[in-house]
Amino acid sequence: MECLFGVTGEDCVVIAADCTSAHSISVMKHDQDKMIKIGSNMAAVICGEHGDTAFFGEYIQKNIALYRMRHQYSLSINGAANFTRDALAHYLRSRTPYSVNLLLAGCNEEEGASLYYLDYLGTMAKVPFAAHGYGGYFSLSIMDRLHRKDLSRDECVNIVRECIKEVCVFTTPRPSLSLSSVCCVEFSVPIS
């Protein structure tokens, strides 16, 4: 069961992804890294078809790095999300669409904590919390109930843990998602 989770706090964003790579009903790998470090203050978690996630994730990562080298400054979090959305929309209308869903997270002094929800159709929204995959059916109500604008880093991590526990309750006897198989990253606004 592929799951991506993201929660924003007052000065941080916590994103998590399961580490399972599956095809149809077969689990191929239990240690797939779905986290993409985009910059010093940005990262994304990505799910979908395995080849698409690998190529599209690398495409976004390298093109944002190329932008930074060409222009001598980094894209804002909103700019990176719009670039990603544009790439998804462009490839959707080509012969080689990418079947990927992702959560893009970042934190800086200008924009604060930001979380963007992007899906394979090129839909983009800035959200306070999000989930992709079947885990979202079980966890969005928990995020909705527990989320506040002034969450601390630890409270954000605890919300993600609650979502993981809920998903594990509703999966098969051998859950594909556990606390030990989740990759977490958080960003905090540098204290001036």
XYZ file of C-alpha atoms in Angstrom:
192
model
C 0.000 0.000 0.000
C 1.717 3.188 -1.169
C 1.330 6.107 1.213
C 2.686 9.631 1.337
C 2.012 11.917 4.291
C 2.772 15.580 4.921
C 1.957 17.951 7.787
C 2.901 21.605 8.215
C 3.565 23.184 11.571
C 4.283 26.700 12.674
C 7.886 26.621 11.460
C 8.378 23.123 10.057
C 7.091 20.600 7.553
C 7.218 16.858 8.144
C 6.860 14.518 5.168
C 6.914 10.745 5.188
C 6.611 7.936 2.684
C 6.356 4.196 2.903
C 9.339 2.259 1.588
C 7.451 -0.364 -0.399
C 7.793 -0.868 -4.136
C 4.956 -2.981 -5.494
C 3.721 -4.071 -8.899
C 0.118 -5.261 -9.037
C -0.304 -7.531 -6.013
C 3.404 -8.342 -5.619
C 5.735 -6.427 -3.345
C 9.061 -6.143 -5.145
C 11.082 -4.221 -2.604
C 10.734 -3.183 1.057
C 13.440 -0.509 1.143
C 12.576 1.838 -1.728
C 13.626 5.425 -1.022
C 10.819 7.729 -2.169
C 12.398 10.883 -0.766
C 13.972 13.416 -3.152
C 16.148 16.188 -1.751
C 15.576 19.160 -4.026
C 17.594 21.816 -2.254
C 18.824 22.884 1.139
C 15.296 23.783 2.206
C 13.112 21.585 -0.050
C 12.317 17.919 -0.492
C 9.584 15.821 -2.036
C 8.128 12.384 -1.538
C 6.921 10.642 -4.675
C 4.830 7.570 -5.459
C 3.512 5.896 -8.578
C 4.928 3.594 -11.216
C 8.487 2.741 -10.218
C 10.202 3.819 -13.448
C 8.189 7.029 -13.610
C 8.995 7.963 -10.012
C 12.720 7.405 -10.537
C 12.951 9.352 -13.795
C 10.563 12.163 -12.912
C 12.088 12.657 -9.470
C 15.560 12.915 -10.951
C 14.276 15.214 -13.730
C 12.819 17.671 -11.205
C 15.832 17.490 -8.907
C 18.365 18.106 -11.685
C 16.393 20.857 -13.449
C 15.935 22.833 -10.251
C 19.686 22.469 -9.594
C 20.358 23.633 -13.176
C 18.157 26.691 -12.584
C 20.186 27.493 -9.461
C 23.473 27.263 -11.419
C 22.247 29.358 -14.356
C 20.637 32.139 -12.342
C 22.834 32.151 -9.209
C 19.837 31.812 -6.879
C 17.421 29.069 -5.940
C 13.798 28.784 -6.902
C 11.324 29.597 -4.178
C 9.230 26.749 -2.837
C 6.237 28.060 -4.768
C 8.393 28.371 -7.898
C 9.607 24.777 -7.567
C 6.030 23.554 -7.092
C 4.879 25.460 -10.185
C 7.799 24.123 -12.226
C 6.904 20.579 -11.138
C 3.220 21.104 -11.930
C 4.101 22.486 -15.351
C 6.332 19.487 -16.096
C 3.578 17.055 -15.057
C 1.013 18.893 -17.205
C 3.391 19.019 -20.195
C 4.185 15.306 -20.047
C 0.509 14.441 -19.493
C -0.222 15.881 -22.953
C 2.659 14.031 -24.598
C 3.155 10.414 -25.588
C 5.130 9.729 -22.441
C 3.067 10.840 -19.414
C 4.474 10.296 -15.937
C 2.134 8.464 -13.581
C 3.383 10.020 -10.342
C 1.888 11.739 -7.313
C 4.011 13.800 -4.986
C 4.135 16.045 -1.976
C 6.617 18.912 -2.198
C 7.665 20.425 1.121
C 9.882 23.291 2.066
C 10.462 25.997 4.597
C 12.103 29.397 4.357
C 11.837 32.808 5.981
C 9.806 34.410 3.163
C 7.158 31.719 2.633
C 7.309 29.909 5.956
C 6.365 26.241 6.057
C 4.884 25.141 2.721
C 3.418 21.847 1.564
C 2.219 21.325 -2.012
C -0.001 18.479 -3.189
C 0.600 17.454 -6.825
C -0.976 14.559 -8.673
C -0.424 12.826 -12.003
C -2.964 15.092 -13.747
C -0.941 18.208 -12.971
C -3.193 19.368 -10.147
C -1.398 21.498 -7.581
C -2.590 22.935 -4.283
C -0.855 24.469 -1.288
C -2.241 22.591 1.705
C -1.663 22.450 5.483
C -1.631 18.627 5.404
C -1.921 15.977 2.709
C -1.801 12.280 1.929
C -1.468 10.305 -1.292
C -2.259 6.671 -1.908
C -4.639 4.337 -0.165
C -3.310 5.489 3.199
C -4.990 8.836 2.591
C -8.424 7.217 2.926
C -7.579 6.263 6.504
C -5.415 9.172 7.583
C -6.911 12.415 6.270
C -9.564 12.445 8.991
C -6.832 12.139 11.639
C -4.884 15.022 10.086
C -8.041 17.110 9.853
C -8.858 16.483 13.518
C -5.360 17.079 14.936
C -3.900 19.806 12.695
C -3.478 23.381 13.939
C -1.451 26.243 12.502
C 0.802 26.455 15.560
C 1.997 22.821 15.680
C 5.505 22.185 16.944
C 7.948 19.838 15.232
C 7.213 17.032 17.702
C 3.448 17.430 17.300
C 3.785 17.160 13.501
C 5.827 13.980 13.850
C 3.223 12.575 16.259
C 0.419 13.265 13.764
C 2.347 11.374 11.073
C 2.908 8.516 13.535
C -0.831 8.375 14.288
C -1.553 8.202 10.554
C 0.946 5.364 10.138
C -0.629 3.441 13.028
C -4.073 3.883 11.482
C -2.910 2.626 8.087
C -1.241 -0.390 9.713
C -4.523 -1.329 11.394
C -6.336 -1.563 8.049
C -3.669 -3.350 5.989
C -3.013 -7.051 5.631
C -1.591 -9.059 8.572
C 1.900 -8.192 7.260
C 1.636 -4.406 6.939
C 3.669 -2.788 4.193
C 4.024 0.338 6.303
C 5.437 0.442 9.801
C 7.129 2.994 11.980
C 10.491 1.448 11.167
C 10.004 1.584 7.379
C 9.046 5.254 7.046
C 11.429 7.930 5.831
C 10.849 11.290 7.574
C 12.334 14.683 6.792
C 11.582 17.991 8.412
C 12.583 21.558 7.712
C 12.712 24.371 10.160
C 12.968 28.062 9.496
C 16.481 29.161 10.493
C 16.389 31.167 13.706
C 17.703 34.688 13.073
